[in-house]
Amino acid sequence: MKSSMLVIIGAALALSAAQAHGAEPADGEEIYASVCRNCHGPTGKGMASFPSLSGNDADYIGTRLTQYRAGETVGPNTPLMSPMAVDLSDEDIANLAAYISTEFQ
Amino acid sequence: MSQHVSVLSACALVASAVTFGMTSAAHAANTTSLTHTAVLSGLDNPWDMAFLPDGTMFYTEKCRGLSVRMPDGTVHALLGMKGTDDDFASTAEDLFCEGQAGMMGVAVDPDFEQNRQIFVYSTSDMTAPGTNRLMRMTVGDDFTSVADRTDIVDDVQYKPKATDHPFGGPGAHNGGRVRFGPDGYIYLTTGDTHNGEVPQSPTLIGSKVLRIDRDGNAAAENTPPEGFDPRTYTYGHRNVQGIAFHPTTNTPIVAEHGPWHSDEITVLVNGGNAGWDPRPNMAGRGDCPDNYCGYMPNQMEGMNRFERAAFMPMTDFDTYPDAMPPLWDNNGWSQGTSSAAFLTGEAWGDWENAMVVGIMGIGFGGTPIGQRIDVIQLSEDGTELVDVTEMTLPMEAGRFRSLVLGPDGALYASVDEGEIHKLAP
């Protein structure tokens, strides 16, 4: 547990660094369209069991994706989210977080 | 673009190729050309539609409520749910949404011209811990209001708390489709609420297809097993969201979500068992998370769908040899099969009297997402599968929640993304 927390904290720090160096919402949009859109919808407002992404800041999105990528159980949709996040790079997460937090307010 | 996206895209291409390779053997060539009109957009999870002969369209939004679109395009918001403030002509504060639950099916009384009645299925917290209810209401003369709400079914199970399952949040598996049959009765489909006891229970009315009259009384012709709730037409379902009636035989046919495998289309038999029984410690299974084996084994990770089906069958013929056999199991995939309708009228050409099924898409564990409308061609007597064709869509695919044939002969399709489309041959 302790080691996984350290991994998450480390990843979150790396993510913050990536954001600080300028995340690319346009690249995030491309990932969103190919990976996220089918469940969260074209405007991120969520559908059926898939939650809305609206109103979340980049830190929240980035932290959640990092947790999913690390295999942490976050909620009942974890088995659906983890496979989506497992191959995301820090840069991908930063770009996605930038896109979602700016586009879906 | 990062390397990751390239890899994902490549995977998607491979998946598409595999899907195409698999389906090309089973699906006929699609030679039709449909026209598309966006009827409504910007909606919030539109769930179902019901038409009057002049094209007036009632529709539900899962977390908003009931509205009607008049033939001239005017929309009247009729009955709002909790949290919609004064956006609707009236608000029912007991109606709420949570997860998959909320306002779902809607049906118009065949005698609407005389009695102005409509029927709407929704989740309610009027009684703890919440139930799903079928409400009868009267539509005002000018179509700007509804009144005289009577809950003719008030005891369909609702899942109030999260459990340790995929999609395990509250509100799971409510069924939700409401249709009048050619016999004049109302057919209401319900779901298992992630409760292993519900599907085969004689008294819990989740996981059933109910057949009732306009007051909610059981149809006298229902023949469920002894001791069952007399409203039961069929039982042992998982989560039926599609029901339609064969245009020449009038037989009800359902389209049903599978678990991590086996969406099914099944011809119903009065009193029949659909064979879903996710209880633990039976049929060779041991304990399961929160006493529900519905996604087992290995419920949180992908695995071979046929191995899953052998462990937790959608239709368990070993335990229930007389279960109603499915006509089609979606090649063993579970992709979110939701709704069903029949294409009637000569304009549909070779597809006249074919069944259409809406598939919402679920990407999990290597399953192709599969958002589409399938055209299911049946034998003349409606008892055998002849062919399955994926409809070539004149617009982008989406989470096809509801399919309804309009009075103009066109197919109306709602998607969770917020649109109601019209597809005309």
Short mmCIF file of C-alpha atoms in Angstrom, two decimals:
data_model
loop_
_atom_site.label_atom_id
_atom_site.label_comp_id
_atom_site.label_asym_id
_atom_site.label_seq_id
_atom_site.Cartn_x
_atom_site.Cartn_y
_atom_site.Cartn_z
CA MET A 1 0.00 0.00 0.00
CA LYS A 2 2.79 2.34 1.02
CA SER A 3 4.75 1.65 -2.15
CA SER A 4 1.72 2.13 -4.38
CA MET A 5 1.05 5.46 -2.71
CA LEU A 6 4.63 6.47 -3.40
CA VAL A 7 4.16 5.48 -7.03
CA ILE A 8 1.03 7.61 -7.25
CA ILE A 9 2.66 10.58 -5.55
CA GLY A 10 5.66 10.22 -7.84
CA ALA A 11 3.45 10.03 -10.89
CA ALA A 12 1.42 12.99 -9.73
CA LEU A 13 4.61 15.01 -9.31
CA ALA A 14 5.71 13.96 -12.77
CA LEU A 15 2.30 14.93 -14.07
CA SER A 16 2.51 18.34 -12.43
CA ALA A 17 5.90 18.79 -14.04
CA ALA A 18 4.46 17.90 -17.42
CA GLN A 19 1.64 20.36 -16.91
CA ALA A 20 4.09 23.01 -15.85
CA HIS A 21 5.94 22.50 -19.09
CA GLY A 22 2.79 23.08 -21.09
CA ALA A 23 0.21 20.36 -21.66
CA GLU A 24 -1.33 20.22 -25.10
CA PRO A 25 -5.14 20.25 -25.01
CA ALA A 26 -5.24 19.51 -28.74
CA ASP A 27 -3.39 16.25 -28.20
CA GLY A 28 -5.67 15.55 -25.26
CA GLU A 29 -8.67 16.06 -27.54
CA GLU A 30 -7.35 13.42 -29.90
CA ILE A 31 -6.90 10.90 -27.10
CA TYR A 32 -10.33 11.78 -25.72
CA ALA A 33 -11.95 11.13 -29.10
CA SER A 34 -10.29 7.76 -29.49
CA VAL A 35 -10.40 6.45 -25.92
CA CYS A 36 -12.90 8.31 -23.72
CA ARG A 37 -15.69 9.61 -25.93
CA ASN A 38 -17.60 6.37 -26.41
CA CYS A 39 -18.48 6.23 -22.72
CA HIS A 40 -18.23 9.79 -21.39
CA GLY A 41 -19.85 11.29 -24.47
CA PRO A 42 -18.87 13.97 -26.95
CA THR A 43 -19.32 16.76 -24.41
CA GLY A 44 -18.08 14.89 -21.36
CA LYS A 45 -21.42 15.06 -19.61
CA GLY A 46 -21.53 11.30 -19.04
CA MET A 47 -24.00 8.65 -20.17
CA ALA A 48 -25.82 5.87 -18.34
CA SER A 49 -23.36 4.47 -15.75
CA PHE A 50 -20.49 6.53 -17.08
CA PRO A 51 -20.05 9.69 -15.00
CA SER A 52 -19.90 13.30 -16.10
CA LEU A 53 -16.44 14.82 -16.35
CA SER A 54 -17.73 18.40 -16.27
CA GLY A 55 -16.42 20.84 -13.72
CA ASN A 56 -13.30 18.93 -12.72
CA ASP A 57 -9.92 20.65 -12.68
CA ALA A 58 -6.79 19.25 -14.29
CA ASP A 59 -5.32 18.08 -10.98
CA TYR A 60 -8.39 15.97 -10.23
CA ILE A 61 -8.49 14.39 -13.68
CA GLY A 62 -4.76 13.78 -13.65
CA THR A 63 -4.80 12.22 -10.20
CA ARG A 64 -7.70 9.90 -11.04
CA LEU A 65 -6.12 8.73 -14.29
CA THR A 66 -2.86 8.13 -12.46
CA GLN A 67 -4.66 6.04 -9.86
CA TYR A 68 -6.43 4.00 -12.56
CA ARG A 69 -3.14 3.51 -14.37
CA ALA A 70 -1.55 2.27 -11.15
CA GLY A 71 -4.32 -0.27 -10.66
CA GLU A 72 -5.87 1.44 -7.66
CA THR A 73 -9.55 0.70 -7.05
CA VAL A 74 -11.27 4.05 -7.20
CA GLY A 75 -14.93 3.14 -7.65
CA PRO A 76 -17.31 0.68 -9.29
CA ASN A 77 -16.12 1.56 -12.78
CA THR A 78 -12.47 0.79 -12.01
CA PRO A 79 -12.45 -2.41 -14.12
CA LEU A 80 -13.61 -0.35 -17.07
CA MET A 81 -11.24 2.56 -16.46
CA SER A 82 -8.02 0.75 -15.59
CA PRO A 83 -7.57 -0.88 -19.00
CA MET A 84 -8.20 2.51 -20.61
CA ALA A 85 -5.52 4.19 -18.48
CA VAL A 86 -2.89 1.50 -18.24
CA ASP A 87 -0.95 2.55 -21.33
CA LEU A 88 -1.28 6.30 -20.90
CA SER A 89 2.00 8.14 -20.57
CA ASP A 90 2.47 11.04 -18.15
CA GLU A 91 2.26 13.32 -21.17
CA ASP A 92 -0.99 11.71 -22.32
CA ILE A 93 -2.51 12.19 -18.87
CA ALA A 94 -1.40 15.80 -18.71
CA ASN A 95 -2.81 16.46 -22.16
CA LEU A 96 -6.09 14.74 -21.36
CA ALA A 97 -6.41 16.58 -18.07
CA ALA A 98 -5.76 19.87 -19.82
CA TYR A 99 -8.36 19.16 -22.49
CA ILE A 100 -11.09 17.85 -20.19
CA SER A 101 -10.67 20.60 -17.60
CA THR A 102 -10.83 23.37 -20.16
CA GLU A 103 -13.40 21.94 -22.58
CA PHE A 104 -16.02 20.49 -20.24
CA GLN A 105 -16.89 23.19 -17.73
CA MET B 1 0.34 12.81 -30.84
CA SER B 2 2.00 10.43 -28.47
CA GLN B 3 3.08 6.90 -29.24
CA HIS B 4 0.29 5.65 -27.00
CA VAL B 5 -2.42 6.92 -29.29
CA SER B 6 -0.76 5.35 -32.29
CA VAL B 7 -0.68 2.02 -30.49
CA LEU B 8 -4.31 2.35 -29.47
CA SER B 9 -5.31 3.24 -33.00
CA ALA B 10 -3.45 0.25 -34.32
CA CYS B 11 -5.22 -1.95 -31.79
CA ALA B 12 -8.55 -0.48 -32.84
CA LEU B 13 -7.77 -1.26 -36.46
CA VAL B 14 -6.86 -4.81 -35.58
CA ALA B 15 -10.03 -5.15 -33.52
CA SER B 16 -12.06 -3.77 -36.42
CA ALA B 17 -10.43 -6.17 -38.82
CA VAL B 18 -11.10 -9.08 -36.52
CA THR B 19 -14.70 -7.98 -36.09
CA PHE B 20 -15.15 -7.57 -39.82
CA GLY B 21 -13.62 -10.93 -40.49
CA MET B 22 -15.92 -12.56 -37.99
CA THR B 23 -19.09 -10.78 -39.01
CA SER B 24 -18.57 -11.00 -42.74
CA ALA B 25 -19.31 -14.69 -42.58
CA ALA B 26 -22.49 -14.19 -40.59
CA HIS B 27 -23.79 -10.89 -41.98
CA ALA B 28 -25.20 -10.33 -45.43
CA ALA B 29 -24.07 -7.45 -47.58
CA ASN B 30 -25.81 -4.21 -46.74
CA THR B 31 -27.18 -2.60 -49.86
CA THR B 32 -29.58 -0.08 -48.39
CA SER B 33 -29.25 3.66 -48.28
CA LEU B 34 -31.00 5.54 -45.51
CA THR B 35 -31.66 9.24 -45.12
CA HIS B 36 -31.05 10.91 -41.80
CA THR B 37 -32.74 13.79 -39.99
CA ALA B 38 -31.76 15.06 -36.56
CA VAL B 39 -35.14 15.36 -34.83
CA LEU B 40 -33.89 16.62 -31.46
CA SER B 41 -30.42 17.25 -30.09
CA GLY B 42 -28.90 18.53 -26.88
CA LEU B 43 -31.04 16.23 -24.77
CA ASP B 44 -29.91 14.62 -21.53
CA ASN B 45 -29.75 10.84 -21.96
CA PRO B 46 -32.97 10.42 -23.98
CA TRP B 47 -34.30 6.99 -23.01
CA ASP B 48 -37.47 6.26 -24.95
CA MET B 49 -40.07 7.63 -27.35
CA ALA B 50 -43.75 6.96 -28.10
CA PHE B 51 -45.78 8.33 -31.00
CA LEU B 52 -49.32 9.35 -31.82
CA PRO B 53 -50.56 8.77 -35.38
CA ASP B 54 -50.01 12.44 -36.32
CA GLY B 55 -46.32 12.32 -35.39
CA THR B 56 -46.61 13.81 -31.91
CA MET B 57 -43.68 12.29 -30.02
CA PHE B 58 -43.51 11.80 -26.26
CA TYR B 59 -39.97 11.24 -25.00
CA THR B 60 -38.19 10.71 -21.72
CA GLU B 61 -34.81 11.94 -20.51
CA LYS B 62 -33.31 9.81 -17.77
CA CYS B 63 -32.56 12.61 -15.29
CA ARG B 64 -34.94 15.27 -16.55
CA GLY B 65 -38.40 13.88 -17.16
CA LEU B 66 -41.17 13.60 -19.73
CA SER B 67 -41.63 15.95 -22.69
CA VAL B 68 -43.56 15.98 -25.93
CA ARG B 69 -42.54 17.19 -29.38
CA MET B 70 -45.49 18.34 -31.43
CA PRO B 71 -45.71 17.74 -35.22
CA ASP B 72 -44.71 21.39 -35.84
CA GLY B 73 -41.52 20.90 -33.81
CA THR B 74 -42.69 22.70 -30.68
CA VAL B 75 -41.57 21.00 -27.47
CA HIS B 76 -43.56 21.03 -24.22
CA ALA B 77 -41.81 19.93 -21.01
CA LEU B 78 -44.52 18.01 -19.17
CA LEU B 79 -43.30 16.26 -16.01
CA GLY B 80 -39.97 17.02 -14.37
CA MET B 81 -37.99 14.97 -11.90
CA LYS B 82 -36.29 15.98 -8.67
CA GLY B 83 -33.88 18.84 -9.31
CA THR B 84 -35.44 20.19 -12.50
CA ASP B 85 -36.85 23.22 -10.64
CA ASP B 86 -39.54 24.93 -12.70
CA ASP B 87 -38.38 23.74 -16.11
CA PHE B 88 -41.44 21.51 -16.56
CA ALA B 89 -45.17 22.16 -16.36
CA SER B 90 -45.19 20.08 -13.18
CA THR B 91 -42.57 18.32 -11.09
CA ALA B 92 -42.71 15.00 -9.25
CA GLU B 93 -40.17 15.34 -6.44
CA ASP B 94 -40.11 11.60 -5.77
CA LEU B 95 -38.75 10.78 -9.23
CA PHE B 96 -34.97 10.67 -9.29
CA CYS B 97 -32.04 9.28 -11.26
CA GLU B 98 -29.02 7.35 -10.05
CA GLY B 99 -26.62 5.42 -12.27
CA GLN B 100 -28.70 3.46 -14.77
CA ALA B 101 -31.95 4.30 -12.98
CA GLY B 102 -34.22 7.25 -13.68
CA MET B 103 -37.06 7.97 -16.07
CA MET B 104 -37.07 5.21 -18.67
CA GLY B 105 -39.80 3.75 -20.87
CA VAL B 106 -42.89 5.50 -22.22
CA ALA B 107 -45.92 4.10 -24.04
CA VAL B 108 -49.05 5.69 -25.49
CA ASP B 109 -52.39 4.04 -24.92
CA PRO B 110 -53.76 2.61 -28.21
CA ASP B 111 -57.01 4.33 -27.21
CA PHE B 112 -55.29 7.65 -26.61
CA GLU B 113 -57.78 9.53 -28.75
CA GLN B 114 -60.51 8.54 -26.30
CA ASN B 115 -58.69 8.41 -22.95
CA ARG B 116 -55.52 10.54 -23.47
CA GLN B 117 -53.52 8.15 -21.31
CA ILE B 118 -49.78 7.57 -21.37
CA PHE B 119 -47.64 5.24 -19.27
CA VAL B 120 -44.17 6.09 -17.96
CA TYR B 121 -41.68 3.95 -16.00
CA SER B 122 -39.42 5.74 -13.53
CA THR B 123 -37.41 5.33 -10.37
CA SER B 124 -39.04 6.84 -7.28
CA ASP B 125 -38.10 7.38 -3.64
CA MET B 126 -41.71 7.64 -2.49
CA THR B 127 -41.04 4.52 -0.44
CA ALA B 128 -37.67 3.53 1.01
CA PRO B 129 -35.24 2.38 -0.31
CA GLY B 130 -36.77 3.34 -3.63
CA THR B 131 -38.64 1.37 -6.27
CA ASN B 132 -39.26 1.52 -9.98
CA ARG B 133 -42.82 2.46 -10.82
CA LEU B 134 -45.08 2.38 -13.82
CA MET B 135 -47.22 5.50 -13.82
CA ARG B 136 -50.40 6.19 -15.76
CA MET B 137 -51.13 9.80 -16.58
CA THR B 138 -53.62 11.84 -18.57
CA VAL B 139 -52.31 14.33 -21.12
CA GLY B 140 -54.00 17.73 -21.22
CA ASP B 141 -55.99 18.75 -24.29
CA ASP B 142 -53.31 21.18 -25.45
CA PHE B 143 -50.38 18.82 -24.74
CA THR B 144 -48.81 21.24 -22.26
CA SER B 145 -49.43 19.25 -19.08
CA VAL B 146 -50.08 15.85 -17.57
CA ALA B 147 -52.32 15.04 -14.63
CA ASP B 148 -54.04 12.23 -12.73
CA ARG B 149 -50.85 10.29 -11.98
CA THR B 150 -51.67 6.78 -10.83
CA ASP B 151 -48.85 4.35 -10.06
CA ILE B 152 -50.23 1.11 -11.49
CA VAL B 153 -47.03 -0.80 -10.59
CA ASP B 154 -45.12 0.47 -7.56
CA ASP B 155 -43.00 -2.48 -6.48
CA VAL B 156 -40.28 -3.17 -9.05
CA GLN B 157 -37.00 -3.61 -7.21
CA TYR B 158 -34.36 -0.83 -7.16
CA LYS B 159 -30.71 -1.22 -6.19
CA PRO B 160 -30.10 1.35 -3.43
CA LYS B 161 -26.47 0.68 -2.51
CA ALA B 162 -23.20 0.06 -4.30
CA THR B 163 -21.88 -3.50 -4.47
CA ASP B 164 -18.59 -5.10 -5.40
CA HIS B 165 -19.30 -5.58 -9.08
CA PRO B 166 -18.49 -3.94 -12.38
CA PHE B 167 -20.98 -1.10 -12.89
CA GLY B 168 -21.57 -1.76 -9.18
CA GLY B 169 -23.02 1.61 -8.26
CA PRO B 170 -26.60 2.12 -7.07
CA GLY B 171 -29.36 2.04 -9.63
CA ALA B 172 -28.18 -0.92 -11.74
CA HIS B 173 -30.37 -3.13 -13.94
CA ASN B 174 -33.91 -1.79 -13.94
CA GLY B 175 -35.06 -3.10 -17.32
CA GLY B 176 -37.32 -0.26 -18.31
CA ARG B 177 -39.11 -0.77 -21.62
CA VAL B 178 -42.91 -0.32 -21.70
CA ARG B 179 -44.91 -1.39 -24.72
CA PHE B 180 -48.53 -2.18 -25.52
CA GLY B 181 -48.83 -5.57 -27.16
CA PRO B 182 -51.17 -6.38 -30.03
CA ASP B 183 -53.30 -8.14 -27.39
CA GLY B 184 -54.01 -4.80 -25.72
CA TYR B 185 -51.97 -5.53 -22.60
CA ILE B 186 -48.99 -3.57 -21.30
CA TYR B 187 -45.64 -5.38 -21.30
CA LEU B 188 -43.10 -4.01 -18.79
CA THR B 189 -39.52 -5.32 -18.70
CA THR B 190 -37.56 -5.31 -15.43
CA GLY B 191 -33.99 -6.14 -14.32
CA ASP B 192 -32.10 -8.10 -11.68
CA THR B 193 -30.71 -5.10 -9.70
CA HIS B 194 -27.45 -7.03 -9.15
CA ASN B 195 -29.35 -9.24 -6.72
CA GLY B 196 -28.80 -12.97 -7.21
CA GLU B 197 -32.16 -13.86 -5.68
CA VAL B 198 -34.29 -11.76 -8.03
CA PRO B 199 -34.29 -13.56 -11.41
CA GLN B 200 -35.77 -16.88 -10.27
CA SER B 201 -37.81 -15.43 -7.40
CA PRO B 202 -41.54 -16.09 -7.68
CA THR B 203 -42.44 -12.93 -5.78
CA LEU B 204 -39.75 -10.31 -6.51
CA ILE B 205 -40.78 -8.78 -9.83
CA GLY B 206 -37.35 -7.73 -11.07
CA SER B 207 -35.92 -9.82 -13.93
CA LYS B 208 -39.38 -10.36 -15.37
CA VAL B 209 -41.51 -9.37 -18.31
CA LEU B 210 -44.79 -8.34 -16.73
CA ARG B 211 -48.05 -8.43 -18.66
CA ILE B 212 -50.75 -6.27 -17.12
CA ASP B 213 -53.80 -4.22 -17.93
CA ARG B 214 -54.13 -0.44 -17.75
CA ASP B 215 -54.81 -0.61 -14.02
CA GLY B 216 -51.78 -2.77 -13.30
CA ASN B 217 -53.75 -5.99 -12.83
CA ALA B 218 -52.28 -9.24 -14.12
CA ALA B 219 -53.43 -10.34 -17.54
CA ALA B 220 -55.83 -13.24 -16.96
CA GLU B 221 -54.07 -15.24 -19.67
CA ASN B 222 -50.66 -15.19 -17.92
CA THR B 223 -49.45 -18.69 -17.07
CA PRO B 224 -46.46 -18.36 -14.72
CA PRO B 225 -45.48 -21.32 -12.52
CA GLU B 226 -47.53 -21.88 -9.41
CA GLY B 227 -46.73 -19.43 -6.66
CA PHE B 228 -45.42 -16.72 -8.97
CA ASP B 229 -46.68 -13.17 -8.98
CA PRO B 230 -49.60 -13.39 -11.44
CA ARG B 231 -48.31 -10.37 -13.35
CA THR B 232 -45.40 -12.51 -14.55
CA TYR B 233 -45.39 -13.26 -18.28
CA THR B 234 -41.78 -14.53 -18.33
CA TYR B 235 -39.06 -14.67 -15.67
CA GLY B 236 -35.37 -15.46 -15.21
CA HIS B 237 -34.15 -12.49 -17.24
CA ARG B 238 -31.07 -10.40 -16.56
CA ASN B 239 -31.92 -6.90 -17.74
CA VAL B 240 -34.34 -6.63 -20.64
CA GLN B 241 -34.41 -3.24 -22.32
CA GLY B 242 -35.78 -4.29 -25.69
CA ILE B 243 -39.17 -5.79 -26.50
CA ALA B 244 -41.06 -5.81 -29.79
CA PHE B 245 -43.88 -7.84 -31.30
CA HIS B 246 -43.51 -9.86 -34.47
CA PRO B 247 -45.62 -8.10 -37.12
CA THR B 248 -47.38 -11.21 -38.38
CA THR B 249 -47.43 -13.59 -35.41
CA ASN B 250 -47.76 -10.89 -32.69
CA THR B 251 -45.30 -12.86 -30.54
CA PRO B 252 -43.22 -10.76 -28.10
CA ILE B 253 -39.48 -10.96 -28.69
CA VAL B 254 -36.92 -9.46 -26.29
CA ALA B 255 -33.40 -8.13 -26.73
CA GLU B 256 -31.36 -8.34 -23.57
CA HIS B 257 -28.02 -7.24 -22.15
CA GLY B 258 -25.59 -10.04 -21.49
CA PRO B 259 -23.08 -9.90 -18.62
CA TRP B 260 -19.47 -9.92 -19.94
CA HIS B 261 -20.78 -12.20 -22.70
CA SER B 262 -23.85 -13.23 -24.71
CA ASP B 263 -26.35 -10.51 -25.47
CA GLU B 264 -29.51 -12.40 -26.36
CA ILE B 265 -32.60 -12.15 -28.53
CA THR B 266 -35.33 -14.47 -27.32
CA VAL B 267 -38.84 -15.33 -28.49
CA LEU B 268 -40.97 -15.26 -25.35
CA VAL B 269 -43.26 -18.07 -24.28
CA ASN B 270 -46.03 -17.35 -21.81
CA GLY B 271 -44.82 -18.53 -18.40
CA GLY B 272 -41.31 -19.19 -19.73
CA ASN B 273 -38.00 -19.05 -17.89
CA ALA B 274 -35.13 -17.18 -19.57
CA GLY B 275 -32.65 -19.20 -17.51
CA TRP B 276 -30.60 -16.46 -15.80
CA ASP B 277 -29.70 -17.46 -12.25
CA PRO B 278 -26.66 -15.68 -10.77
CA ARG B 279 -27.02 -17.05 -7.24
CA PRO B 280 -23.83 -18.25 -5.54
CA ASN B 281 -23.22 -21.84 -4.46
CA MET B 282 -25.16 -23.50 -7.22
CA ALA B 283 -24.58 -24.78 -10.76
CA GLY B 284 -20.97 -25.50 -9.85
CA ARG B 285 -20.21 -22.03 -8.55
CA GLY B 286 -18.97 -21.12 -5.07
CA ASP B 287 -19.27 -17.84 -3.20
CA CYS B 288 -19.44 -14.67 -5.24
CA PRO B 289 -18.97 -10.98 -4.36
CA ASP B 290 -22.04 -9.66 -2.54
CA ASN B 291 -23.93 -12.87 -3.37
CA TYR B 292 -24.15 -12.13 -7.09
CA CYS B 293 -22.19 -14.21 -9.60
CA GLY B 294 -23.42 -12.30 -12.64
CA TYR B 295 -19.98 -11.16 -13.84
CA MET B 296 -17.96 -14.12 -12.61
CA PRO B 297 -15.44 -15.57 -12.99
CA ASN B 298 -12.67 -12.99 -12.85
CA GLN B 299 -15.29 -10.24 -12.86
CA MET B 300 -12.93 -7.27 -12.97
CA GLU B 301 -10.70 -8.42 -15.83
CA GLY B 302 -11.15 -9.51 -19.41
CA MET B 303 -11.13 -13.19 -20.35
CA ASN B 304 -12.45 -15.51 -23.04
CA ARG B 305 -16.16 -14.91 -23.37
CA PHE B 306 -16.99 -18.55 -24.01
CA GLU B 307 -15.23 -19.61 -20.81
CA ARG B 308 -17.30 -17.03 -18.96
CA ALA B 309 -20.47 -18.31 -20.60
CA ALA B 310 -19.68 -21.86 -19.52
CA PHE B 311 -19.20 -20.74 -15.92
CA MET B 312 -22.15 -18.32 -15.64
CA PRO B 313 -24.46 -18.92 -18.60
CA MET B 314 -26.91 -16.29 -19.70
CA THR B 315 -29.36 -19.14 -20.32
CA ASP B 316 -28.57 -22.08 -18.02
CA PHE B 317 -29.92 -25.14 -19.81
CA ASP B 318 -28.18 -27.51 -17.39
CA THR B 319 -30.19 -26.19 -14.48
CA TYR B 320 -33.28 -25.24 -16.48
CA PRO B 321 -33.58 -27.61 -19.47
CA ASP B 322 -36.89 -26.04 -20.50
CA ALA B 323 -35.55 -22.49 -20.57
CA MET B 324 -36.50 -20.37 -23.57
CA PRO B 325 -33.64 -20.72 -26.07
CA PRO B 326 -32.17 -17.51 -27.47
CA LEU B 327 -32.37 -16.96 -31.22
CA TRP B 328 -29.10 -15.02 -31.27
CA ASP B 329 -26.30 -14.46 -28.80
CA ASN B 330 -24.38 -11.69 -30.58
CA ASN B 331 -21.57 -14.11 -31.39
CA GLY B 332 -20.98 -14.51 -27.69
CA TRP B 333 -20.23 -10.80 -27.13
CA SER B 334 -21.85 -8.46 -24.65
CA GLN B 335 -21.94 -5.01 -26.19
CA GLY B 336 -24.88 -3.29 -24.52
CA THR B 337 -27.92 -4.54 -26.43
CA SER B 338 -30.73 -2.24 -25.48
CA SER B 339 -33.76 -1.82 -27.70
CA ALA B 340 -35.79 -3.54 -30.37
CA ALA B 341 -38.40 -2.73 -33.00
CA PHE B 342 -39.76 -4.19 -36.21
CA LEU B 343 -39.46 -2.46 -39.59
CA THR B 344 -42.89 -2.57 -41.16
CA GLY B 345 -44.02 -1.13 -44.48
CA GLU B 346 -43.01 -1.82 -48.06
CA ALA B 347 -40.60 1.12 -48.07
CA TRP B 348 -38.13 -1.03 -46.14
CA GLY B 349 -37.85 -3.40 -49.11
CA ASP B 350 -35.94 -6.56 -48.23
CA TRP B 351 -35.90 -5.46 -44.62
CA GLU B 352 -39.69 -5.28 -44.33
CA ASN B 353 -40.74 -7.11 -41.15
CA ALA B 354 -37.13 -7.46 -39.98
CA MET B 355 -36.28 -6.75 -36.36
CA VAL B 356 -33.81 -3.99 -35.55
CA VAL B 357 -31.78 -4.01 -32.36
CA GLY B 358 -29.90 -1.06 -30.90
CA ILE B 359 -26.49 -1.74 -29.39
CA MET B 360 -24.91 0.87 -27.14
CA GLY B 361 -21.35 -0.41 -27.06
CA ILE B 362 -19.21 -1.57 -24.16
CA GLY B 363 -15.45 -1.70 -24.54
CA PHE B 364 -14.13 -4.09 -21.92
CA GLY B 365 -11.46 -6.74 -21.85
CA GLY B 366 -10.89 -6.85 -25.60
CA THR B 367 -14.56 -6.72 -26.59
CA PRO B 368 -15.11 -4.61 -29.71
CA ILE B 369 -17.19 -1.62 -28.61
CA GLY B 370 -19.74 -2.31 -31.31
CA GLN B 371 -22.09 0.69 -31.29
CA ARG B 372 -24.54 -0.09 -34.07
CA ILE B 373 -28.02 -1.08 -35.18
CA ASP B 374 -28.34 -4.71 -36.24
CA VAL B 375 -31.03 -5.83 -38.67
CA ILE B 376 -32.24 -9.25 -37.57
CA GLN B 377 -34.10 -11.17 -40.26
CA LEU B 378 -36.27 -13.98 -38.96
CA SER B 379 -38.11 -16.84 -40.58
CA GLU B 380 -41.69 -16.13 -41.65
CA ASP B 381 -43.08 -17.58 -38.45
CA GLY B 382 -40.59 -15.56 -36.40
CA THR B 383 -39.05 -18.51 -34.65
CA GLU B 384 -35.69 -18.85 -36.39
CA LEU B 385 -32.83 -16.54 -37.21
CA VAL B 386 -32.21 -16.14 -40.94
CA ASP B 387 -29.63 -13.38 -41.13
CA VAL B 388 -28.02 -10.50 -39.25
CA THR B 389 -26.89 -7.35 -41.05
CA GLU B 390 -25.24 -4.33 -39.52
CA MET B 391 -27.14 -1.27 -40.70
CA THR B 392 -25.01 1.18 -42.64
CA LEU B 393 -25.72 4.43 -40.83
CA PRO B 394 -26.08 7.79 -42.52
CA MET B 395 -24.79 9.47 -39.35
CA GLU B 396 -22.28 8.77 -36.60
CA ALA B 397 -23.04 5.76 -34.39
CA GLY B 398 -23.80 6.30 -30.73
CA ARG B 399 -25.16 4.55 -27.68
CA PHE B 400 -28.43 3.43 -29.26
CA ARG B 401 -30.80 3.38 -26.30
CA SER B 402 -34.19 3.31 -28.00
CA LEU B 403 -35.51 2.32 -31.41
CA VAL B 404 -39.12 3.07 -32.30
CA LEU B 405 -40.93 2.87 -35.62
CA GLY B 406 -42.76 6.15 -36.19
CA PRO B 407 -46.22 6.51 -37.72
CA ASP B 408 -44.52 7.73 -40.91
CA GLY B 409 -42.79 4.36 -41.26
CA ALA B 410 -39.37 5.81 -40.40
CA LEU B 411 -37.14 4.44 -37.66
CA TYR B 412 -36.48 6.79 -34.77
CA ALA B 413 -33.34 6.16 -32.73
CA SER B 414 -32.29 7.86 -29.53
CA VAL B 415 -28.69 7.83 -28.35
CA ASP B 416 -27.41 8.53 -24.85
CA GLU B 417 -25.24 11.28 -26.34
CA GLY B 418 -28.40 13.39 -26.52
CA GLU B 419 -29.92 13.03 -29.97
CA ILE B 420 -33.05 11.54 -31.43
CA HIS B 421 -32.43 10.58 -35.05
CA LYS B 422 -34.89 9.77 -37.80
CA LEU B 423 -33.77 7.14 -40.31
CA ALA B 424 -35.94 6.75 -43.40
CA PRO B 425 -35.57 4.21 -46.22
#
